[in-house]
GROMACS .gro file of N, CA and C in nm:
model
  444
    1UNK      N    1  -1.286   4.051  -1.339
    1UNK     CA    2  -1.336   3.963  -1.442
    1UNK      C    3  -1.245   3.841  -1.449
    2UNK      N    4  -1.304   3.740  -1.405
    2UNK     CA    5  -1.253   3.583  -1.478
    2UNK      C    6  -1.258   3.516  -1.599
    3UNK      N    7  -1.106   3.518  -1.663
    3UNK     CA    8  -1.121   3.486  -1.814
    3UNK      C    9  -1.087   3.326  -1.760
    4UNK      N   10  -1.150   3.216  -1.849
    4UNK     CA   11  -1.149   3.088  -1.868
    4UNK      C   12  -1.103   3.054  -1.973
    5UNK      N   13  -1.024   2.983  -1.940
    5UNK     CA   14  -0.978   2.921  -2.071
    5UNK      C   15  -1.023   2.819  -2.114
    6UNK      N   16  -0.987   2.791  -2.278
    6UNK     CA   17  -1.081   2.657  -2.352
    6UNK      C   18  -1.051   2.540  -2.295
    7UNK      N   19  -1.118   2.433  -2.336
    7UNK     CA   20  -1.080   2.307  -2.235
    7UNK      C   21  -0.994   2.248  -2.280
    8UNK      N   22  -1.002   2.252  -2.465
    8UNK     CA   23  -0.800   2.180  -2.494
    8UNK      C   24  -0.713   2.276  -2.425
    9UNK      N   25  -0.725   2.396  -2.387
    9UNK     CA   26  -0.603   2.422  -2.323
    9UNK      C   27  -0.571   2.375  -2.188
   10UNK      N   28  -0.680   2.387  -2.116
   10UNK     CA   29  -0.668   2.345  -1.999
   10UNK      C   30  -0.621   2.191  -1.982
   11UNK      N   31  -0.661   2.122  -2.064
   11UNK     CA   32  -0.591   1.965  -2.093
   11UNK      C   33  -0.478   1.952  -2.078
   12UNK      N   34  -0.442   2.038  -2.214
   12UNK     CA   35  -0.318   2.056  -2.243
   12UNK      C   36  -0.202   2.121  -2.159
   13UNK      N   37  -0.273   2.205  -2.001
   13UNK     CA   38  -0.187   2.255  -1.918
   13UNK      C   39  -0.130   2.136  -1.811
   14UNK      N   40  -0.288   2.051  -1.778
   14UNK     CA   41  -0.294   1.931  -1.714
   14UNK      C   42  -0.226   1.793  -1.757
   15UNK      N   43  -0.202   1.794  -1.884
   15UNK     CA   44  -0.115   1.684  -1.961
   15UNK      C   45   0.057   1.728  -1.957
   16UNK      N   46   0.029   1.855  -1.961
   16UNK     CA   47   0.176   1.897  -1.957
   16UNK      C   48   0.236   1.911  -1.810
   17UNK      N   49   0.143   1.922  -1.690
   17UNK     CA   50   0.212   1.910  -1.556
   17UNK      C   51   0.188   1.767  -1.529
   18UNK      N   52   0.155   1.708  -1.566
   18UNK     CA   53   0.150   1.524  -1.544
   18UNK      C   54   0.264   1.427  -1.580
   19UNK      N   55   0.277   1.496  -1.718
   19UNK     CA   56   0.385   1.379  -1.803
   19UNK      C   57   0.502   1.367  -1.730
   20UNK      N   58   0.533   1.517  -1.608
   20UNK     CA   59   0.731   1.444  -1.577
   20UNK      C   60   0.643   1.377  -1.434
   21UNK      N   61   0.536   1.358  -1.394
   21UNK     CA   62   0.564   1.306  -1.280
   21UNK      C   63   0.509   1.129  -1.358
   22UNK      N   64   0.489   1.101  -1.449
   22UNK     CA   65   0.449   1.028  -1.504
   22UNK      C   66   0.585   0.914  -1.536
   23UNK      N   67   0.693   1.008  -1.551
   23UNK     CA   68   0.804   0.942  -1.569
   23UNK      C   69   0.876   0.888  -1.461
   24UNK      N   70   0.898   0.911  -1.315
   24UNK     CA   71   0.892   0.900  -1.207
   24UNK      C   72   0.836   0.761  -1.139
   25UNK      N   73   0.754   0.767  -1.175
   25UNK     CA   74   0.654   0.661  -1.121
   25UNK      C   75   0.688   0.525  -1.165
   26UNK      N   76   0.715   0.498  -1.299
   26UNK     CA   77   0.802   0.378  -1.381
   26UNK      C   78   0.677   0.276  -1.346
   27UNK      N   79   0.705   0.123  -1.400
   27UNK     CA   80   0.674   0.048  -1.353
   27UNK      C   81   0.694  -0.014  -1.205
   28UNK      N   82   0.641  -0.189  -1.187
   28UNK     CA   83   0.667  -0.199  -1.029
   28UNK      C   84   0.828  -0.232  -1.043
   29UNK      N   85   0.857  -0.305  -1.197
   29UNK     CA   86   0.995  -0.333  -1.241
   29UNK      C   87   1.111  -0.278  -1.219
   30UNK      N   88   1.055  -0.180  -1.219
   30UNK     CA   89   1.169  -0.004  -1.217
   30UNK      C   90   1.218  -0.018  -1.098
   31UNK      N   91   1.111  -0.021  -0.973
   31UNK     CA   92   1.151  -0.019  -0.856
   31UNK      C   93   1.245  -0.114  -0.755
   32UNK      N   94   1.323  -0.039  -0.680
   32UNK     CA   95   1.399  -0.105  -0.643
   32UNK      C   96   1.367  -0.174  -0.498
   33UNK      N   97   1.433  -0.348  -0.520
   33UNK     CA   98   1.332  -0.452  -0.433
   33UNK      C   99   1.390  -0.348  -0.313
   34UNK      N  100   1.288  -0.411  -0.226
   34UNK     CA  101   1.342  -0.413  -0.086
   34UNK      C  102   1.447  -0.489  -0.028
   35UNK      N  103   1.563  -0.440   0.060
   35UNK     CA  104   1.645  -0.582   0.061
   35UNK      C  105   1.566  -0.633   0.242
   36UNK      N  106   1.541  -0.776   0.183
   36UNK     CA  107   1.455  -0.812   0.291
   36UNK      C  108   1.583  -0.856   0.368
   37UNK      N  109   1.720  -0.891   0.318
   37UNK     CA  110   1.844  -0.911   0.437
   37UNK      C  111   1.933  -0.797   0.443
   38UNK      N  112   1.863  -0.694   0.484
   38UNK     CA  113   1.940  -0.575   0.544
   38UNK      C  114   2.059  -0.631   0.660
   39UNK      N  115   2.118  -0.594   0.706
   39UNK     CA  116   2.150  -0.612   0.827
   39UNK      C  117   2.115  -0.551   0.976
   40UNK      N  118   2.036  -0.489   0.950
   40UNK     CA  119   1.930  -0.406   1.050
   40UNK      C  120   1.783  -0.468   1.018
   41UNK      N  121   1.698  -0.502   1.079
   41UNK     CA  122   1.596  -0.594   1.108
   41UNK      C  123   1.502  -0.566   1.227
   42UNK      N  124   1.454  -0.493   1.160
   42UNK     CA  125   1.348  -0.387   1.323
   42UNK      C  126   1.198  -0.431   1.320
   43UNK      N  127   1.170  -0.573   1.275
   43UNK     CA  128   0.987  -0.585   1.302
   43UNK      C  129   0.980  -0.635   1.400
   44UNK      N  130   1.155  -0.647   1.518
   44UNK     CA  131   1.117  -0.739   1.659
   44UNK      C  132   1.220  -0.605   1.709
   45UNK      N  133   1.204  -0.592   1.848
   45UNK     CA  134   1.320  -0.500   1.903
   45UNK      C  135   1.462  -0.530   1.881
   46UNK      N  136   1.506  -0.670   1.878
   46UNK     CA  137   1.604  -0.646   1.818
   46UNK      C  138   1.681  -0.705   1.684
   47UNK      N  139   1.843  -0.738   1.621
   47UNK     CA  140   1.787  -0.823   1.516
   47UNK      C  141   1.739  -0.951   1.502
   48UNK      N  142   1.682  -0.962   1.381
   48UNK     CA  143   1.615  -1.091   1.375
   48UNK      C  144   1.645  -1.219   1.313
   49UNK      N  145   1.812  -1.199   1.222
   49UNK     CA  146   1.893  -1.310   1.245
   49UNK      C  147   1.946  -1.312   1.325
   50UNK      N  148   1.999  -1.289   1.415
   50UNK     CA  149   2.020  -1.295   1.613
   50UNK      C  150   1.919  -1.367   1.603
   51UNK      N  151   1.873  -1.322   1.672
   51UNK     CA  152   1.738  -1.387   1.735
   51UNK      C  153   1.710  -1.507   1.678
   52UNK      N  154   1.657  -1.527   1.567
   52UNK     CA  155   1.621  -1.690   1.506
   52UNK      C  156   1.743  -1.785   1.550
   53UNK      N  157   1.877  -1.722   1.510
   53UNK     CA  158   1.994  -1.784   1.551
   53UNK      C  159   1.961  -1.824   1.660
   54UNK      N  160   2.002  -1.742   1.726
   54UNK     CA  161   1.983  -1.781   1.897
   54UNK      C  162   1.896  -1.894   1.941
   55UNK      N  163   1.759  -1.870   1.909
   55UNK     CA  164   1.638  -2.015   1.888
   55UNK      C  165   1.685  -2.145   1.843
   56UNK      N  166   1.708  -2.117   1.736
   56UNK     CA  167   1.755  -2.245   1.646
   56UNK      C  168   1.907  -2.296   1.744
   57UNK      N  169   1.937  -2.248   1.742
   57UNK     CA  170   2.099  -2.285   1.827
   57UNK      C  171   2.072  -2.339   1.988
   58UNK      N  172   1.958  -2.310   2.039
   58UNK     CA  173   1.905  -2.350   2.174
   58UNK      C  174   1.806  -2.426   2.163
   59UNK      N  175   1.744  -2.483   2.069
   59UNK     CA  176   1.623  -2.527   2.039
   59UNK      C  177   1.621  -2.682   2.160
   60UNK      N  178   1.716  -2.712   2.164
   60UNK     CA  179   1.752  -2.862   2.228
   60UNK      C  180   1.682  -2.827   2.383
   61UNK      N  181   1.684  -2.716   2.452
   61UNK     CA  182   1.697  -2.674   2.584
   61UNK      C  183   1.647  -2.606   2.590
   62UNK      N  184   1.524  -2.640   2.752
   62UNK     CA  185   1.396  -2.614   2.797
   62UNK      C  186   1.404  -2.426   2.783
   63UNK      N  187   1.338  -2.378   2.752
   63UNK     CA  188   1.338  -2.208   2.738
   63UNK      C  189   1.237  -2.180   2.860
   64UNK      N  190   1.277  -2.097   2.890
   64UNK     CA  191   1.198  -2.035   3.017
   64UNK      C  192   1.176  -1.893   3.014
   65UNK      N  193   1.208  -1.834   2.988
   65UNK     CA  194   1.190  -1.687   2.893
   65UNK      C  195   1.228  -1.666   2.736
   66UNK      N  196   1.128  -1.616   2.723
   66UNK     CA  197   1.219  -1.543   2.578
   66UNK      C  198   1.133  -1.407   2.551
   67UNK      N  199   1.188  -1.328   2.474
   67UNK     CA  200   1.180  -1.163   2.488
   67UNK      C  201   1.246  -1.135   2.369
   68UNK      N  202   1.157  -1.099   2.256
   68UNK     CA  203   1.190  -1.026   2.154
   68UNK      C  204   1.235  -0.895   2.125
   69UNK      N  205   1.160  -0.839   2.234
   69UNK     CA  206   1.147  -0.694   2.243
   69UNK      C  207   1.251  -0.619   2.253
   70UNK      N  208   1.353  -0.704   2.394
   70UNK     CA  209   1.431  -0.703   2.525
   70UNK      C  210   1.556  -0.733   2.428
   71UNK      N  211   1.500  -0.886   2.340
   71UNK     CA  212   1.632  -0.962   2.335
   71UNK      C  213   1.722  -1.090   2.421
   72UNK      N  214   1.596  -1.142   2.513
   72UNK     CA  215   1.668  -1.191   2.602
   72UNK      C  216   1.622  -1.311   2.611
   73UNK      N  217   1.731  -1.396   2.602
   73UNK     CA  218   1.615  -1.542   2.598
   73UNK      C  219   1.696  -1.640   2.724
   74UNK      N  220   1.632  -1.683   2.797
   74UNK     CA  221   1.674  -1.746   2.909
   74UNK      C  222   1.628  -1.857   2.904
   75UNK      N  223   1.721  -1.950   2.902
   75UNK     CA  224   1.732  -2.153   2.919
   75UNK      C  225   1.692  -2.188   3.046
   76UNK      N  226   1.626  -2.281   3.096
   76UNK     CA  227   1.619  -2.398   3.206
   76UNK      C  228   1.720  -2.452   3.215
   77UNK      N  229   1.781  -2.531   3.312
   77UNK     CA  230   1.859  -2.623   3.367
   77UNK      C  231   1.869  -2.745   3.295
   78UNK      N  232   1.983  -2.749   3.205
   78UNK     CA  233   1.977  -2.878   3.104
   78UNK      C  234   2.074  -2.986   3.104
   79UNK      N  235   2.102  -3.106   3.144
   79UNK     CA  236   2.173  -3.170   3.147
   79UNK      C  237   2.158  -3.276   3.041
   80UNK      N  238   2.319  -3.316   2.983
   80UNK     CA  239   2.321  -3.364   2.836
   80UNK      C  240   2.318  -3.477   2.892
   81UNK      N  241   2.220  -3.590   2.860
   81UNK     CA  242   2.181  -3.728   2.854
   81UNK      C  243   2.344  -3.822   2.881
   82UNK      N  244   2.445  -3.787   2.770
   82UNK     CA  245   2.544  -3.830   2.793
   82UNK      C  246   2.641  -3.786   2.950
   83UNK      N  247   2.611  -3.676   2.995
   83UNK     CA  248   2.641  -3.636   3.095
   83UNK      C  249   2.599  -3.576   3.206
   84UNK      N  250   2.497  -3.674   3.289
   84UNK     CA  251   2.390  -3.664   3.371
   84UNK      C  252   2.453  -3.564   3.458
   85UNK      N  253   2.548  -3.593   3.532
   85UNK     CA  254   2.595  -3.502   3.652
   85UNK      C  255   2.657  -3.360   3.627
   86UNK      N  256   2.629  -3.347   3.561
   86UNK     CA  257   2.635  -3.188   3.492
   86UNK      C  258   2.509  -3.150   3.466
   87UNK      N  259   2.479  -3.000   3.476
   87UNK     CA  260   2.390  -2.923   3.424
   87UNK      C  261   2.433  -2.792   3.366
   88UNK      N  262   2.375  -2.726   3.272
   88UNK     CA  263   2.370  -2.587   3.209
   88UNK      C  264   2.278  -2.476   3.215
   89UNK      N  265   2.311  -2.380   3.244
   89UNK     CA  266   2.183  -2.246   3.234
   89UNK      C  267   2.244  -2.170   3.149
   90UNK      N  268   2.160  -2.093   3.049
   90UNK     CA  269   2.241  -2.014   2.944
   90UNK      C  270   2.103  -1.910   2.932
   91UNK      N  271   2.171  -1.752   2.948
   91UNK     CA  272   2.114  -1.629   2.894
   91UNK      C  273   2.189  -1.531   2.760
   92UNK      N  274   2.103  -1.532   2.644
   92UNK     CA  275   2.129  -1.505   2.560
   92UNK      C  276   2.069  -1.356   2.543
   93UNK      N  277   2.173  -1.232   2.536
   93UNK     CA  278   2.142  -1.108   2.510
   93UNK      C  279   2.168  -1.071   2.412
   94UNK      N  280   2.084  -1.031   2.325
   94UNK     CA  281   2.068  -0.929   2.179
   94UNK      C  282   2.075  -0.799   2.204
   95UNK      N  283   2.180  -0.683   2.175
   95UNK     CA  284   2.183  -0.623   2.248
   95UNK      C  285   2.164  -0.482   2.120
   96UNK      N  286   2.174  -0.520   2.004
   96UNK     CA  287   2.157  -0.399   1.919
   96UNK      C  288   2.073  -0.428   1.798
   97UNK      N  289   1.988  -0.388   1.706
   97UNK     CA  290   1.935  -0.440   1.575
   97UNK      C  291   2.038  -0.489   1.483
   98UNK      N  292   2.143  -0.410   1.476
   98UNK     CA  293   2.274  -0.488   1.331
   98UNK      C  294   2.317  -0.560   1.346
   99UNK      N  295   2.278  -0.677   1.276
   99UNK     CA  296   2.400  -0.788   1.313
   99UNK      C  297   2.559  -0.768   1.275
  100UNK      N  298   2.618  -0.775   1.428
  100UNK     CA  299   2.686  -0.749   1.434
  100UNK      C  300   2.768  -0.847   1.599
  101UNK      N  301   2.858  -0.883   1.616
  101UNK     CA  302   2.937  -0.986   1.675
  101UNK      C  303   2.947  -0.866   1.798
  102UNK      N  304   2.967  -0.725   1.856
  102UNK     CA  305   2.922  -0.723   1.988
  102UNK      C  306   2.785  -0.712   2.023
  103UNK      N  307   2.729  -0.755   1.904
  103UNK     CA  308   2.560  -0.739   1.911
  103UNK      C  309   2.500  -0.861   2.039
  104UNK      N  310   2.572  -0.964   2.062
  104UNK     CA  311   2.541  -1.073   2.096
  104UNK      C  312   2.595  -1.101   2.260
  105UNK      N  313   2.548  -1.104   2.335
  105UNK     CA  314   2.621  -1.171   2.477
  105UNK      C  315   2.590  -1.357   2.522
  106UNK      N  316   2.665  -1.417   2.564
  106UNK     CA  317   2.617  -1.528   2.612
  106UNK      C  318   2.666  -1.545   2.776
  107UNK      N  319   2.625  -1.573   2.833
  107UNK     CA  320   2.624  -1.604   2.972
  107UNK      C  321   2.592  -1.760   2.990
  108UNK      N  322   2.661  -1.812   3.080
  108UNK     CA  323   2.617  -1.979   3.123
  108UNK      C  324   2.659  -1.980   3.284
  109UNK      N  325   2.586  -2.105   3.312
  109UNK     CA  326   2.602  -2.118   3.468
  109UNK      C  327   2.572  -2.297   3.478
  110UNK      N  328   2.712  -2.309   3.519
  110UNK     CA  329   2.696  -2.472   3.503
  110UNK      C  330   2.722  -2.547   3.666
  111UNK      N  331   2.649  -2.660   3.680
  111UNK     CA  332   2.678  -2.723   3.812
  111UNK      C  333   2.708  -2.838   3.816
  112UNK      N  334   2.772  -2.895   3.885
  112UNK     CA  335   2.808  -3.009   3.908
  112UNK      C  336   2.719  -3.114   4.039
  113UNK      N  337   2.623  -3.235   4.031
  113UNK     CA  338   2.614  -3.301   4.100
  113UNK      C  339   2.747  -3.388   4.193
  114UNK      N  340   2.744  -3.364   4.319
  114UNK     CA  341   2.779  -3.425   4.442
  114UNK      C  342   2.718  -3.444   4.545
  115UNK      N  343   2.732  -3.554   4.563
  115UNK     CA  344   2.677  -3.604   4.647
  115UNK      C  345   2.500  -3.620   4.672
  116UNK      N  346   2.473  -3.588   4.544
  116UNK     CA  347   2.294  -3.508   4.525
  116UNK      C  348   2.256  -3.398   4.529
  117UNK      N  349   2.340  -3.320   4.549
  117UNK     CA  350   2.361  -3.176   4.585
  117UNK      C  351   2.396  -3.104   4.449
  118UNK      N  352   2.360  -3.010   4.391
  118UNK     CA  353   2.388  -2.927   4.260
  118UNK      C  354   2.473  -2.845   4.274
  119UNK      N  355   2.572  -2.867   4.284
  119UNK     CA  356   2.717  -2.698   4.318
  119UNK      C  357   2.747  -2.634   4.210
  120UNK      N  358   2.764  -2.497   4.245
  120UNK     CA  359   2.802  -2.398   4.082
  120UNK      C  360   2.986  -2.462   4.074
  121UNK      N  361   3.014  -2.450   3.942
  121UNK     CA  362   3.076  -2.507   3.907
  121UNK      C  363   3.160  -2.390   3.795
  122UNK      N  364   3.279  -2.388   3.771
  122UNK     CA  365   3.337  -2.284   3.676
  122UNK      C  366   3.282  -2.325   3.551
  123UNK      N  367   3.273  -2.225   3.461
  123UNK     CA  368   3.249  -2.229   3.298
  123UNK      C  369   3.377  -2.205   3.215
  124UNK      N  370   3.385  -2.270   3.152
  124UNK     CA  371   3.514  -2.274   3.083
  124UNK      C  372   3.464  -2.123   2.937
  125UNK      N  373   3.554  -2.027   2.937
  125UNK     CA  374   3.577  -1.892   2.893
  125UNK      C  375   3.515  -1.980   2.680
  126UNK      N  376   3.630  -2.051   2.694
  126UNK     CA  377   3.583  -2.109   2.576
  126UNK      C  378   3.447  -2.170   2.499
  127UNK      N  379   3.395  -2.221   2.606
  127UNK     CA  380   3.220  -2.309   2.606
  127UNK      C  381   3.162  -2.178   2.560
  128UNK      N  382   3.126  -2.054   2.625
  128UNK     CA  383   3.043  -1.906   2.592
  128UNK      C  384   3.104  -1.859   2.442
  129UNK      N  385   3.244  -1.860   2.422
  129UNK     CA  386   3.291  -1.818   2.308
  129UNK      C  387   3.234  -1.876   2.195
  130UNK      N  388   3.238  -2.007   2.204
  130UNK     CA  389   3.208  -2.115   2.080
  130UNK      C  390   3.024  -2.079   2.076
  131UNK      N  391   2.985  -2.071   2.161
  131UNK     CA  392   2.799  -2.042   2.128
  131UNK      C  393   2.814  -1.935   2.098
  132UNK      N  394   2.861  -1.826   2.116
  132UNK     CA  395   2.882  -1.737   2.053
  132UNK      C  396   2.883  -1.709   1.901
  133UNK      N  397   2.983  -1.755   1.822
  133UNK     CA  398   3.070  -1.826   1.723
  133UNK      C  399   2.922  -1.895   1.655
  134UNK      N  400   2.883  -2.004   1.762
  134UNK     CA  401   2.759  -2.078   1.646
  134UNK      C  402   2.651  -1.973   1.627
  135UNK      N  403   2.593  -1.913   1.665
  135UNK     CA  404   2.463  -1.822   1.689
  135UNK      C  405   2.571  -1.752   1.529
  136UNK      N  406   2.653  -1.694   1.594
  136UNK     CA  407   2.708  -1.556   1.472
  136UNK      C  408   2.677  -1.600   1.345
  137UNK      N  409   2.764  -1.737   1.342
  137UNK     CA  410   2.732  -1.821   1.191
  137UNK      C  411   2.612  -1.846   1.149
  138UNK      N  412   2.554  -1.899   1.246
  138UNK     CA  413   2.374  -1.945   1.136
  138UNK      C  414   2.287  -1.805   1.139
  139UNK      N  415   2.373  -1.665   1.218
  139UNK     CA  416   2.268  -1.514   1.206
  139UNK      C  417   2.361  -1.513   1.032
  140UNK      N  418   2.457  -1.548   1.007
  140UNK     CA  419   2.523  -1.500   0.902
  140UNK      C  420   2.482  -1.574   0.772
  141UNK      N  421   2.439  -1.710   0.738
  141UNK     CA  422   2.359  -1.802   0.718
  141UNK      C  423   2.252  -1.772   0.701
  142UNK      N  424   2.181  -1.730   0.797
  142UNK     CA  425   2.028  -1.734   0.729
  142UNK      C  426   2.017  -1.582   0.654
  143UNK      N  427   2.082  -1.456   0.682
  143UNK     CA  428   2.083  -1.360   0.614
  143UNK      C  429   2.142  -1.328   0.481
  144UNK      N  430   2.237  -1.431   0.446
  144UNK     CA  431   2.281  -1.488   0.307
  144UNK      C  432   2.193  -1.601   0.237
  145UNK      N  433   2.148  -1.669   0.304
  145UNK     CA  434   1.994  -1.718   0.238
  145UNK      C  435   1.897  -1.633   0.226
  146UNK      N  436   1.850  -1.574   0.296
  146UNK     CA  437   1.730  -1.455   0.266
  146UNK      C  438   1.826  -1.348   0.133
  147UNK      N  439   1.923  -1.352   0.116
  147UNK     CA  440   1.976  -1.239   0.021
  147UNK      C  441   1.942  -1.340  -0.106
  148UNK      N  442   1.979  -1.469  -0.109
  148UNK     CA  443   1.899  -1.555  -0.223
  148UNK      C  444   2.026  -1.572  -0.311
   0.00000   0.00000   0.00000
């Protein structure tokens, strides 16, 4: 035999298992934002102040790859107006989501015109350091602007 119970009770069983999850729920106020400047940044493979950095910091010079996924963004052959007989190649590796300073590799490959001829030419240890250095700052920059 199935006894039923009255319907204020049954309300009253249903009001009474509701109310603590009722408290829970709060407003949208209650909730806590999202921090949109985490330092981990996963809607691209890798992070994504890196990455913008990196863009913005190369923006001057022809891109010939770029790879979000990868992380890898590879420059054309650029020579600075002021200094025709020189050229630059630069590969930029993102190598983890956190921003973070071994997160970042830079590579360059510079040549020197002679004679009409393009010869590889040494890179000074310092030139890779300093792009380095700029990328780090404006990934550090724009993630302290996004924090607001």
């Amino acid at each position: 035999m199935v006894r039923r119970l009255p319907a204020s009770a049954t309300a009253g069983l249903l009001l009474a298992a509701l109310l603590p999850l009722a408290a829970c729920g709060g407003g949208a106020k209650d909730r806590p934002k999202t921090d949109l400047a985490a330092s981990r940044v996963t809607t691209i493979g890798v992070n994504a102040y890196l990455w913008r950095a990196s863009l913005d910091t190369l923006s001057f010079m022809p891109m010939v790859q770029t790879d979000s996924n990868g992380g890898v963004i590879v420059t054309d052959w650029y020579a600075n107006p002021g200094s025709p007989n020189e050229r630059m190649k630069l590969t930029v590796s993102i190598l983890d989501q956190d921003l973070r300073a071994d997160a970042l590799r830079v590579a360059a490959s510079r040549q020197v015109n002679q004679g009409g001829q393009w010869v590889d030419a040494p890179v000074a240890a310092a030139t890779v350091q300093k792009l380095e250095e700029v990328i780090l700052t404006k990934a550090r920059d724009l993630r302290r602007t996004a924090i607001g």
